[in-house]
mmCIF file with all atom_site columns, C-alpha atoms in Angstrom:
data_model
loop_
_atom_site.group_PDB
_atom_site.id
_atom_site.type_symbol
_atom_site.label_atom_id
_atom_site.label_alt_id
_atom_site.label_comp_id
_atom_site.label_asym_id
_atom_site.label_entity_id
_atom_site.label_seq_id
_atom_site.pdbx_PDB_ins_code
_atom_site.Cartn_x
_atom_site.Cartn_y
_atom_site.Cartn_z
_atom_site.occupancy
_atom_site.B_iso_or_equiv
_atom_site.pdbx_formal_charge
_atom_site.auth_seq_id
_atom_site.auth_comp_id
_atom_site.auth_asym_id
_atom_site.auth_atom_id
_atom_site.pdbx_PDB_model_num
ATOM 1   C CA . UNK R 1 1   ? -4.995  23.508  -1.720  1.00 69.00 ? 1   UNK R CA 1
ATOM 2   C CA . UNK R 1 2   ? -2.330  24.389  -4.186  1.00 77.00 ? 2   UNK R CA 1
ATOM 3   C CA . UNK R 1 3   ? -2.045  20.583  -5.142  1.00 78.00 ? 3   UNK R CA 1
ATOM 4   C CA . UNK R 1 4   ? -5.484  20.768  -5.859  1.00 79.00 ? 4   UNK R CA 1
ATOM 5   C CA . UNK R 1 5   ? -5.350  24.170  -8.055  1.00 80.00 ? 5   UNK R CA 1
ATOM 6   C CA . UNK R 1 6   ? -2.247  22.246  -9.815  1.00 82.00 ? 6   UNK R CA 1
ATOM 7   C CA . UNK R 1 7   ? -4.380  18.949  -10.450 1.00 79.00 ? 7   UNK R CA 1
ATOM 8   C CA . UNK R 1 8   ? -7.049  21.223  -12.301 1.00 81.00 ? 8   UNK R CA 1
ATOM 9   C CA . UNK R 1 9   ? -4.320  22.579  -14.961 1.00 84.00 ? 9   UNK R CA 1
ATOM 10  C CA . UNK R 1 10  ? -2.343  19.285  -15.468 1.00 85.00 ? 10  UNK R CA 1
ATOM 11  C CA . UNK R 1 11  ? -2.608  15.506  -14.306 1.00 86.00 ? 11  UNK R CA 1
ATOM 12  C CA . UNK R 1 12  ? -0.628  16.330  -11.090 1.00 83.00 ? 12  UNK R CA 1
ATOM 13  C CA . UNK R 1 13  ? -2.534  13.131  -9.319  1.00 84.00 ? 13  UNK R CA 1
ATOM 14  C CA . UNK R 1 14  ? -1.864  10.431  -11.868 1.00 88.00 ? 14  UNK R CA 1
ATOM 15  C CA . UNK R 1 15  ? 1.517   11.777  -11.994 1.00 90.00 ? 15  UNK R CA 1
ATOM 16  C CA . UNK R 1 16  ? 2.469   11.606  -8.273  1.00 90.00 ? 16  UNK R CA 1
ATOM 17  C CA . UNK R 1 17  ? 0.164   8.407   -8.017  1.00 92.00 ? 17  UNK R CA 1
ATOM 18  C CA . UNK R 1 18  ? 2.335   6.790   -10.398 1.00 94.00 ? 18  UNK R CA 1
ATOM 19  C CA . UNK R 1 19  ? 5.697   7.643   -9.041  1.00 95.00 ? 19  UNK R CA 1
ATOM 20  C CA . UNK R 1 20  ? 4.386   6.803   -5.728  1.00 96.00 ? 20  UNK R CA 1
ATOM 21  C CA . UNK R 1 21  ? 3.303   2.835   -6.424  1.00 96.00 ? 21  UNK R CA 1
ATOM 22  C CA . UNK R 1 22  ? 7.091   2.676   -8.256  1.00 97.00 ? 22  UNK R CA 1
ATOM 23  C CA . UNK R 1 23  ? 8.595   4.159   -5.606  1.00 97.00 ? 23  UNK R CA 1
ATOM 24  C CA . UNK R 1 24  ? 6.619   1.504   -3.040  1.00 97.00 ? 24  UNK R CA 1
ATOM 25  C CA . UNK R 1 25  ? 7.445   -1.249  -4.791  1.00 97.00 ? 25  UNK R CA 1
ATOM 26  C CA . UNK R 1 26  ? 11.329  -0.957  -5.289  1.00 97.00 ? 26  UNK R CA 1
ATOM 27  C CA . UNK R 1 27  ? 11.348  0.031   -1.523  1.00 97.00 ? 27  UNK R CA 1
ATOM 28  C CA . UNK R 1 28  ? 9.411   -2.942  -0.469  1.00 97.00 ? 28  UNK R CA 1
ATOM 29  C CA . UNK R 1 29  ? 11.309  -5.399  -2.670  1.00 96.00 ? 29  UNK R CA 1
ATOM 30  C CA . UNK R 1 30  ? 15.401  -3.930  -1.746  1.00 96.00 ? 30  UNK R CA 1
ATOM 31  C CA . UNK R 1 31  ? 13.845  -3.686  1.434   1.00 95.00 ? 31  UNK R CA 1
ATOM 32  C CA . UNK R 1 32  ? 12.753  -7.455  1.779   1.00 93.00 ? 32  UNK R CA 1
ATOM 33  C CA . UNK R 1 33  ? 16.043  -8.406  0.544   1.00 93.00 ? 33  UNK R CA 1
ATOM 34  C CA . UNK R 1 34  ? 17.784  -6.017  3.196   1.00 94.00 ? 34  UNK R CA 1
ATOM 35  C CA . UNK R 1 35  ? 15.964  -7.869  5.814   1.00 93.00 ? 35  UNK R CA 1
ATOM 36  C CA . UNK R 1 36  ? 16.170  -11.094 4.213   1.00 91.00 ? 36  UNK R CA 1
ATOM 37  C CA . UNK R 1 37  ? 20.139  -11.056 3.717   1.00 94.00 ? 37  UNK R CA 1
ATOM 38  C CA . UNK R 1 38  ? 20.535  -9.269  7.295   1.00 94.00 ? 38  UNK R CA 1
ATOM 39  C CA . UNK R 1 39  ? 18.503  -11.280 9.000   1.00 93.00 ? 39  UNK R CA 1
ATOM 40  C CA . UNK R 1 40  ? 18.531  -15.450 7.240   1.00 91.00 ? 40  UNK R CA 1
ATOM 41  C CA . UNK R 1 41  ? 17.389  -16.967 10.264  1.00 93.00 ? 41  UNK R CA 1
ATOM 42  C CA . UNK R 1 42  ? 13.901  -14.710 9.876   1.00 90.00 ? 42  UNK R CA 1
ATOM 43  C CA . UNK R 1 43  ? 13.047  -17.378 6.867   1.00 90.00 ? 43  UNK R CA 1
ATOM 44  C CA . UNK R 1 44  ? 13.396  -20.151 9.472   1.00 93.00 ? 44  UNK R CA 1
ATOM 45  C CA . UNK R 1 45  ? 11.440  -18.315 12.017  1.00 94.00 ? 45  UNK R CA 1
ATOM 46  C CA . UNK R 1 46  ? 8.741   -17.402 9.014   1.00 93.00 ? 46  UNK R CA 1
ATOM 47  C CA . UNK R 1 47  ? 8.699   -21.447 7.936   1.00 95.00 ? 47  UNK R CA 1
ATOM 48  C CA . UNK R 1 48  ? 8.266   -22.679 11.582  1.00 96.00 ? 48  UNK R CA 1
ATOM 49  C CA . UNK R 1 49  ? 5.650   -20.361 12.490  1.00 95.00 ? 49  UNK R CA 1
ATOM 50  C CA . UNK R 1 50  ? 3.531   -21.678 9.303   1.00 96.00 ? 50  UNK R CA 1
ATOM 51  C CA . UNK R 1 51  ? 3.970   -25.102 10.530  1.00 95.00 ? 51  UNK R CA 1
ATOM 52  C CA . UNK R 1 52  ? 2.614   -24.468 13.955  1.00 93.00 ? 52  UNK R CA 1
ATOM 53  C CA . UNK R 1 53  ? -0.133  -23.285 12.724  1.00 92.00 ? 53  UNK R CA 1
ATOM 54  C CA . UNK R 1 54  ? -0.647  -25.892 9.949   1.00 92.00 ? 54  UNK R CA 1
ATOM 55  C CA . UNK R 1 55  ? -0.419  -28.215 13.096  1.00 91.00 ? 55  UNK R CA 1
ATOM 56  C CA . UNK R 1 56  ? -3.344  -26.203 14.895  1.00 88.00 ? 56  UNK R CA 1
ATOM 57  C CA . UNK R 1 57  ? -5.508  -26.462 11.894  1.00 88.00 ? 57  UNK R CA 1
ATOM 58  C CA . UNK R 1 58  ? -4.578  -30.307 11.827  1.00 89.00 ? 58  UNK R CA 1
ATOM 59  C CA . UNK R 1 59  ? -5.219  -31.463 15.548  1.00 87.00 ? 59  UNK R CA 1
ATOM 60  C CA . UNK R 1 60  ? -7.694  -34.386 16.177  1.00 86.00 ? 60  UNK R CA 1
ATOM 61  C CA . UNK R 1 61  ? -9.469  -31.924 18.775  1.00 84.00 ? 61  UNK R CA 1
ATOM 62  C CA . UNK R 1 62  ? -10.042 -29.173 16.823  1.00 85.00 ? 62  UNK R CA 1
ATOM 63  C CA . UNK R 1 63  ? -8.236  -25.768 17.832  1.00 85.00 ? 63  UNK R CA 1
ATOM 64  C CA . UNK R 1 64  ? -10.660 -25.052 20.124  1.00 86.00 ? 64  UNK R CA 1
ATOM 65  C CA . UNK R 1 65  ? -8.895  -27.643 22.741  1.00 86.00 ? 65  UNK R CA 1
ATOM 66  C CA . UNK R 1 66  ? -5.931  -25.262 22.137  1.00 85.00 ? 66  UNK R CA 1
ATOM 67  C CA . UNK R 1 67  ? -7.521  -22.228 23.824  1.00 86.00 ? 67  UNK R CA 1
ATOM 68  C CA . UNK R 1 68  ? -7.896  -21.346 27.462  1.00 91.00 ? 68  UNK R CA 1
ATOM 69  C CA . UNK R 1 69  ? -10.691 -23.191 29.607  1.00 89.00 ? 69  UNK R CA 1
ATOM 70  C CA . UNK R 1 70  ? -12.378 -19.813 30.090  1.00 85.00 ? 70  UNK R CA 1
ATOM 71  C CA . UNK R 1 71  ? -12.525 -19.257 26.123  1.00 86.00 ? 71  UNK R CA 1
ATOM 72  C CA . UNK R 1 72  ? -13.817 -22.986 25.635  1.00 87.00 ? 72  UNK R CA 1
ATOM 73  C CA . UNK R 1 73  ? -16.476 -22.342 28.017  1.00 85.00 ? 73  UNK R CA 1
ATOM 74  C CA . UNK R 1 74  ? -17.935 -18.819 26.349  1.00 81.00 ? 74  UNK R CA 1
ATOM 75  C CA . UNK R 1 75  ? -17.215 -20.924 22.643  1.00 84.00 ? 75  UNK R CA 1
ATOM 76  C CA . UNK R 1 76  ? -19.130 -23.916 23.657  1.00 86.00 ? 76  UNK R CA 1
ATOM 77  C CA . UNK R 1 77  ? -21.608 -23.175 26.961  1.00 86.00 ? 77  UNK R CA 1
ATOM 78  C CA . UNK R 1 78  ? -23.227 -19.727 26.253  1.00 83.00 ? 78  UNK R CA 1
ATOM 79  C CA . UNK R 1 79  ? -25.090 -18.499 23.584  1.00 84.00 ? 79  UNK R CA 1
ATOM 80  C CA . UNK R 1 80  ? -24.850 -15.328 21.855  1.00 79.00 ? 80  UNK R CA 1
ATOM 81  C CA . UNK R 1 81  ? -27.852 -13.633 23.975  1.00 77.00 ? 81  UNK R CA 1
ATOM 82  C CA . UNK R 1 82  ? -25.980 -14.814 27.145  1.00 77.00 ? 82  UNK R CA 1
ATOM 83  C CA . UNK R 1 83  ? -22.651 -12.918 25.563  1.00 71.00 ? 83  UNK R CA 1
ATOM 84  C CA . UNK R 1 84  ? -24.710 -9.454  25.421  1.00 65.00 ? 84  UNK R CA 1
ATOM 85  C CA . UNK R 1 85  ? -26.254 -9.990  28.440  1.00 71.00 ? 85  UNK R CA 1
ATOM 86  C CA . UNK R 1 86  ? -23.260 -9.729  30.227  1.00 72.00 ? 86  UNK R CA 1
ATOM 87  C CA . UNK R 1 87  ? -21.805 -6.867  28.723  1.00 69.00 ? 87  UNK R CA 1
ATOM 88  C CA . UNK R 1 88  ? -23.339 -3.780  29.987  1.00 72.00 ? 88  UNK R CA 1
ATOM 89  C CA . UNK R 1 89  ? -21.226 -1.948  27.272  1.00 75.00 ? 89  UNK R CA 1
ATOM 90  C CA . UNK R 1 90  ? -22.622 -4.249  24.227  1.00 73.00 ? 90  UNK R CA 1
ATOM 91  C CA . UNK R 1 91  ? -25.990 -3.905  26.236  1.00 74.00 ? 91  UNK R CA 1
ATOM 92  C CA . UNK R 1 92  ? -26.364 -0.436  25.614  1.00 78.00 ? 92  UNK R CA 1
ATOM 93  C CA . UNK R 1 93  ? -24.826 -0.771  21.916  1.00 80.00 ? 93  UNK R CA 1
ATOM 94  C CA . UNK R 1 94  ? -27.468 -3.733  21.203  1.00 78.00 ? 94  UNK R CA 1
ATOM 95  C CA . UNK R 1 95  ? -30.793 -1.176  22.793  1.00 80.00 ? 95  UNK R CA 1
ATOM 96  C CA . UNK R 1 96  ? -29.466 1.517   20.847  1.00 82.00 ? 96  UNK R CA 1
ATOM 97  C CA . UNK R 1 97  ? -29.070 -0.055  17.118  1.00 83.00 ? 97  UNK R CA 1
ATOM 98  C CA . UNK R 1 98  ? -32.200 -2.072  18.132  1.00 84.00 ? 98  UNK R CA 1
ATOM 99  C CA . UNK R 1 99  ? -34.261 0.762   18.077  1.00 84.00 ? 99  UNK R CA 1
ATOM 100 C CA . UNK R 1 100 ? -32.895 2.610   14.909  1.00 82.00 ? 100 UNK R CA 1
ATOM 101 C CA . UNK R 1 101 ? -33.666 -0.863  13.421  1.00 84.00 ? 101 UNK R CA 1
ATOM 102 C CA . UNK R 1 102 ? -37.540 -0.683  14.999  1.00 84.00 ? 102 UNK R CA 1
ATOM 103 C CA . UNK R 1 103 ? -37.134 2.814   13.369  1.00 80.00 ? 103 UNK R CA 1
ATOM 104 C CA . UNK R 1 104 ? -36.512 1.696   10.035  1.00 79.00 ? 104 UNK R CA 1
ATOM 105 C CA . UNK R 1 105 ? -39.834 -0.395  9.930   1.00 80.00 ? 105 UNK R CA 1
ATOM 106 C CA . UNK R 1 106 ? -41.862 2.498   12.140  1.00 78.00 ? 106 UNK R CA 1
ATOM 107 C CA . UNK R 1 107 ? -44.909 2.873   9.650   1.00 80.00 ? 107 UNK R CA 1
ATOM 108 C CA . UNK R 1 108 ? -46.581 5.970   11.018  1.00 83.00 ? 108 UNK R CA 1
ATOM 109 C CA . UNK R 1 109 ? -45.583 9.125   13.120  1.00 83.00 ? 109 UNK R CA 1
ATOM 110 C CA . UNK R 1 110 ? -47.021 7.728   16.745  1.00 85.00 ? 110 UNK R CA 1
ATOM 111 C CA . UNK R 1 111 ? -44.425 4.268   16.054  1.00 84.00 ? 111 UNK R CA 1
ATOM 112 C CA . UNK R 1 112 ? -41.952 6.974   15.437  1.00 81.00 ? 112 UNK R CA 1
ATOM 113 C CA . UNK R 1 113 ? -42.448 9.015   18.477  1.00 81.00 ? 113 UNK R CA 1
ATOM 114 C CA . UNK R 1 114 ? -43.276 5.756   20.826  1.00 85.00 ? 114 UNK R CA 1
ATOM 115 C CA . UNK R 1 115 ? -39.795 3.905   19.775  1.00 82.00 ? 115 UNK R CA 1
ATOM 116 C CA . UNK R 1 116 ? -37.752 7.029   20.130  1.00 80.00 ? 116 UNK R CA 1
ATOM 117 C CA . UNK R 1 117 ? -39.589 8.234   23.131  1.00 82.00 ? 117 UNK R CA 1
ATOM 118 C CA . UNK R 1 118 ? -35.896 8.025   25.495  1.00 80.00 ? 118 UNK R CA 1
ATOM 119 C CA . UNK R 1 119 ? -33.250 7.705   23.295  1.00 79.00 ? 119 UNK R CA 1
ATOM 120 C CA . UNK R 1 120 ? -30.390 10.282  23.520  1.00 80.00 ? 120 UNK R CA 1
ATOM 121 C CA . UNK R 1 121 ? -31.221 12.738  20.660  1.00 79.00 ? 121 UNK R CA 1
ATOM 122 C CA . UNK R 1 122 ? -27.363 13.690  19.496  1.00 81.00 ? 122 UNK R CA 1
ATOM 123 C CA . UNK R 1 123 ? -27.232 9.697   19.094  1.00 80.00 ? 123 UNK R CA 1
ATOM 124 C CA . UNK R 1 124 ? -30.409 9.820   16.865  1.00 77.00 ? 124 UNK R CA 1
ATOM 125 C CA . UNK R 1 125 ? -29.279 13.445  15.078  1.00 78.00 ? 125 UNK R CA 1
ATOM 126 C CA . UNK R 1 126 ? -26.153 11.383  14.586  1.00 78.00 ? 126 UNK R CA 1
ATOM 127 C CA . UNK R 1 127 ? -27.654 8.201   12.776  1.00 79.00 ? 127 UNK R CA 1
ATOM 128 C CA . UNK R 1 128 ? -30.591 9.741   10.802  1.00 76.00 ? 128 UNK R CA 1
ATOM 129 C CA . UNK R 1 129 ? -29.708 13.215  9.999   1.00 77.00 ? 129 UNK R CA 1
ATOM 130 C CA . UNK R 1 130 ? -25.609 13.239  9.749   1.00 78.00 ? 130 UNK R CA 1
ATOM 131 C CA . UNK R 1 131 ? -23.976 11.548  7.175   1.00 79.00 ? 131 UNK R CA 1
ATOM 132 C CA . UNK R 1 132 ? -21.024 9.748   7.595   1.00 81.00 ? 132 UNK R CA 1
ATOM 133 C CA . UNK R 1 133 ? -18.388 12.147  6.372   1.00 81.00 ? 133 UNK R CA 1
ATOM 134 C CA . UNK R 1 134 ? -19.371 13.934  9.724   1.00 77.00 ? 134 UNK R CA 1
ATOM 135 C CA . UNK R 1 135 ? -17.785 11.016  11.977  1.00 79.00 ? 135 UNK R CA 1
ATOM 136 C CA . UNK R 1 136 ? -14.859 12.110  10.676  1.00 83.00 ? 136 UNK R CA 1
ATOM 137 C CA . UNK R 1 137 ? -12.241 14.911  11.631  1.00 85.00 ? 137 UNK R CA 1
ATOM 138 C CA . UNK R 1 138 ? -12.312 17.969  9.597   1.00 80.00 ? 138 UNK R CA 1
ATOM 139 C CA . UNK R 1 139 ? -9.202  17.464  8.599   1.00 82.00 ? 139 UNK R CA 1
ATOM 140 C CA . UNK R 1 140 ? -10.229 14.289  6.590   1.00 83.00 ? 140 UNK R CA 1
ATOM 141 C CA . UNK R 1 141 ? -13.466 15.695  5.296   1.00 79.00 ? 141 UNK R CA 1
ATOM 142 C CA . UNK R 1 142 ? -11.590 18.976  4.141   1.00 78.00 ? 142 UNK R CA 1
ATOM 143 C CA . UNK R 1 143 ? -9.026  15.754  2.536   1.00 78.00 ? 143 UNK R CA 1
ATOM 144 C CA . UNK R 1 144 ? -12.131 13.691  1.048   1.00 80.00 ? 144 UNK R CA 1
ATOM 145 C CA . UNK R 1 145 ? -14.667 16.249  -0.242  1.00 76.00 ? 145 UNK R CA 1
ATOM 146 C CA . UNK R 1 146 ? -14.094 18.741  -3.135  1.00 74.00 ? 146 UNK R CA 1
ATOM 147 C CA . UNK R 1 147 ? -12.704 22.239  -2.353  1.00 70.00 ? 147 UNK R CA 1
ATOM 148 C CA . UNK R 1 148 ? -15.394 24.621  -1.012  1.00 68.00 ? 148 UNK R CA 1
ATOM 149 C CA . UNK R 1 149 ? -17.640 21.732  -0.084  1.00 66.00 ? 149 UNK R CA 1
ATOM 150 C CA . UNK R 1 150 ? -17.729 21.055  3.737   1.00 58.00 ? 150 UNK R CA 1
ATOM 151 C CA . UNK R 1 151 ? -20.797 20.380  4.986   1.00 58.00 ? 151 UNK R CA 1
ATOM 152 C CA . UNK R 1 152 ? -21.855 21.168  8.015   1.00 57.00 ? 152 UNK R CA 1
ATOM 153 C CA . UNK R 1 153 ? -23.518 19.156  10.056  1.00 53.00 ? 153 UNK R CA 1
ATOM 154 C CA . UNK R 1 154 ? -27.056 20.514  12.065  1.00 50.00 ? 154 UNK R CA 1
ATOM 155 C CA . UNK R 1 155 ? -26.943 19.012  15.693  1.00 47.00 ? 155 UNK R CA 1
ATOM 156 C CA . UNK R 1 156 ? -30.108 18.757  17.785  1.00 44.00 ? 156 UNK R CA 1
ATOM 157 C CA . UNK R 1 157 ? -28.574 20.990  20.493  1.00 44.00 ? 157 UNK R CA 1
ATOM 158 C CA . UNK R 1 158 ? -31.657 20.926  22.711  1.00 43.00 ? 158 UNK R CA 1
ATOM 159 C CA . UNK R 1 159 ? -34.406 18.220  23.113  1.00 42.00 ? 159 UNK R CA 1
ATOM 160 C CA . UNK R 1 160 ? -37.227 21.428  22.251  1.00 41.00 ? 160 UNK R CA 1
ATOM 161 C CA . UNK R 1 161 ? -34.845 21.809  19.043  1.00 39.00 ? 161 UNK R CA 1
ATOM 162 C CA . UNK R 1 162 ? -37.076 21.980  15.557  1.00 39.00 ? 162 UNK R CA 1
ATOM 163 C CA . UNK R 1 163 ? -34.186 21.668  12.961  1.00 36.00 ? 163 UNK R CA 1
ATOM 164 C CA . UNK R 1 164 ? -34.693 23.157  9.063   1.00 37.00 ? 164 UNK R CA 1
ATOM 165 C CA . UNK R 1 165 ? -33.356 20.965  6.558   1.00 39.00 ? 165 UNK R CA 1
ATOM 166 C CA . UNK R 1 166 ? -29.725 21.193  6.083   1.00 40.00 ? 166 UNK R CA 1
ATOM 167 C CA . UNK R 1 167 ? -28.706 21.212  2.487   1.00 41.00 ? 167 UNK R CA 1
ATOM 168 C CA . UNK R 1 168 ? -25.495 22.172  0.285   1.00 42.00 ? 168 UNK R CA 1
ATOM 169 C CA . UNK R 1 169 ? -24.466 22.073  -3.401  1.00 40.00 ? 169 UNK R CA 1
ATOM 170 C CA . UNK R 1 170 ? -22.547 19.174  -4.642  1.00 41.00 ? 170 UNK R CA 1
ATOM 171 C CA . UNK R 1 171 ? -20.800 19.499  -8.126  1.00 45.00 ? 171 UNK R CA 1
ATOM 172 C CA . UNK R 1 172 ? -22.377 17.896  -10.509 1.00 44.00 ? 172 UNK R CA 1
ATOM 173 C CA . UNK R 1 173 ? -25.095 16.320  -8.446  1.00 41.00 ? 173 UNK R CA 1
ATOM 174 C CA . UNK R 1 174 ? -27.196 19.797  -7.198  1.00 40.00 ? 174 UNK R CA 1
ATOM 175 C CA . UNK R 1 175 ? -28.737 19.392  -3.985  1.00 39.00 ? 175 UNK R CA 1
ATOM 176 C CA . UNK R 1 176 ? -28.032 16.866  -1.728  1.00 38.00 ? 176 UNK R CA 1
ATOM 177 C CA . UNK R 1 177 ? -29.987 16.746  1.518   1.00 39.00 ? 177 UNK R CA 1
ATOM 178 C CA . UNK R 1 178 ? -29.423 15.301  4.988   1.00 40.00 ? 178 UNK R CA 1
ATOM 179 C CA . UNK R 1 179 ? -32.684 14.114  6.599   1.00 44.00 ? 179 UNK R CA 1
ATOM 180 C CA . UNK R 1 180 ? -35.372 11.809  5.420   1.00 49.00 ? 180 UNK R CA 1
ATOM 181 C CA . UNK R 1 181 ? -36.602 9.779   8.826   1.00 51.00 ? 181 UNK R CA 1
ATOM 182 C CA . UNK R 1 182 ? -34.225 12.680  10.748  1.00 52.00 ? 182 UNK R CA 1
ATOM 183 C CA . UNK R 1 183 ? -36.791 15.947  10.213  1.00 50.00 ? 183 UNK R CA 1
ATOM 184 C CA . UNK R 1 184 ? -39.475 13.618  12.020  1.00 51.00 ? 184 UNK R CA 1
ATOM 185 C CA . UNK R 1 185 ? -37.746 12.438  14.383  1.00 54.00 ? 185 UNK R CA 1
ATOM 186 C CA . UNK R 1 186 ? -36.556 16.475  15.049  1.00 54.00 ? 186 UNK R CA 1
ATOM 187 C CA . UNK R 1 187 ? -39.908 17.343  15.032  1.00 53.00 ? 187 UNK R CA 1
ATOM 188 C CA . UNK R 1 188 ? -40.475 14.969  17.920  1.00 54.00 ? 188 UNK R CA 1
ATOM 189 C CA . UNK R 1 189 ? -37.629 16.113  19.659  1.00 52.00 ? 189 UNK R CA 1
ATOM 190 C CA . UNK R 1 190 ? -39.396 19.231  21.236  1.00 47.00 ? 190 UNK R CA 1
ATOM 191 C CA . UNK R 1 191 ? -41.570 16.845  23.174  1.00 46.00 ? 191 UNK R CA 1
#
């Protein structure tokens, strides 16, 4: 915080930004060396792994005859659909996103309610009514955002949840609100 309150009076960030991308680049160039002049068979290690795989690229088979039989077969026998299928992990991932896709076309209230009839609500509070700086830790967001703007994010707690729009003041911008296809979804989620 006091880093920030500095920044405001003088150019504290260009400043340390500066030093720091100097500082970087002498370390990683005496630090190369180091390792070069320590170390002078790494350069022969370095050359003959970039021939391998020069030789890879080059073989008459193609690189896929390099890989395990198992990894040939999923390359060349099954299709994408057949990949998902199999996955119960990437199935779940796949009826999930496919819906908030369906969502995004939804052209009236009853193709809303029908397409999220089912779907775990913190997962939908979470695509259509979060944004992304809530993914993150608060540590981060208190890192990313501007000091004394931390938005909090409303959570459906309870499927008979009605939520009222969340908003806060960005600098410079006013309002900013988190919702749009979110509030009628929420106002779904009490049935």
């Amino acid at each position: 915080r006091w880093l920030r309150e500095a920044d405001e009076r003088l150019p504290v960030s260009r400043i340390l930004s500066g030093v720091g991308v100097g500082l970087v680049a002498v370390g990683v160039c005496c630090g190369t060396c180091s390792i070069v002049l320590a170390y002078p068979w790494l350069i022969s290690l370095l050359v003959g792994l970039m021939c391998l795989a020069a030789a890879a690229v080059a073989h008459r088979g193609g690189m896929v005859t390099l890989l395990p039989a198992s990894m040939q077969d999923s390359l060349l026998q099954k299709t994408p659909f057949d990949l998902l299928i199999d996955d119960t992990k990437a199935h779940s991932f796949t009826r999930r996103w496919g819906r908030v896709l369906l969502l995004s076309s939804a052209r009236s209230e009853s193709e809303v309610y029908a397409i999220s009839q089912g779907v775990d609500r913190a997962f939908l509070d979470m695509v259509f009514r979060q944004s992304s700086v809530h993914m993150l830790p608060g540590i981060c967001r208190s890192l990313l955002l501007p000091r004394g703007l931390d938005p909090q994010p409303a959570v459906l707690e309870q499927s008979n949840a009605i939520i009222a729009p969340c908003s806060s003041v960005m600098p410079g911008r006013g309002r900013w609100w988190l919702g749009g296809l979110g509030y009628l979804l929420a106002a779904h989620a009490k049935s």
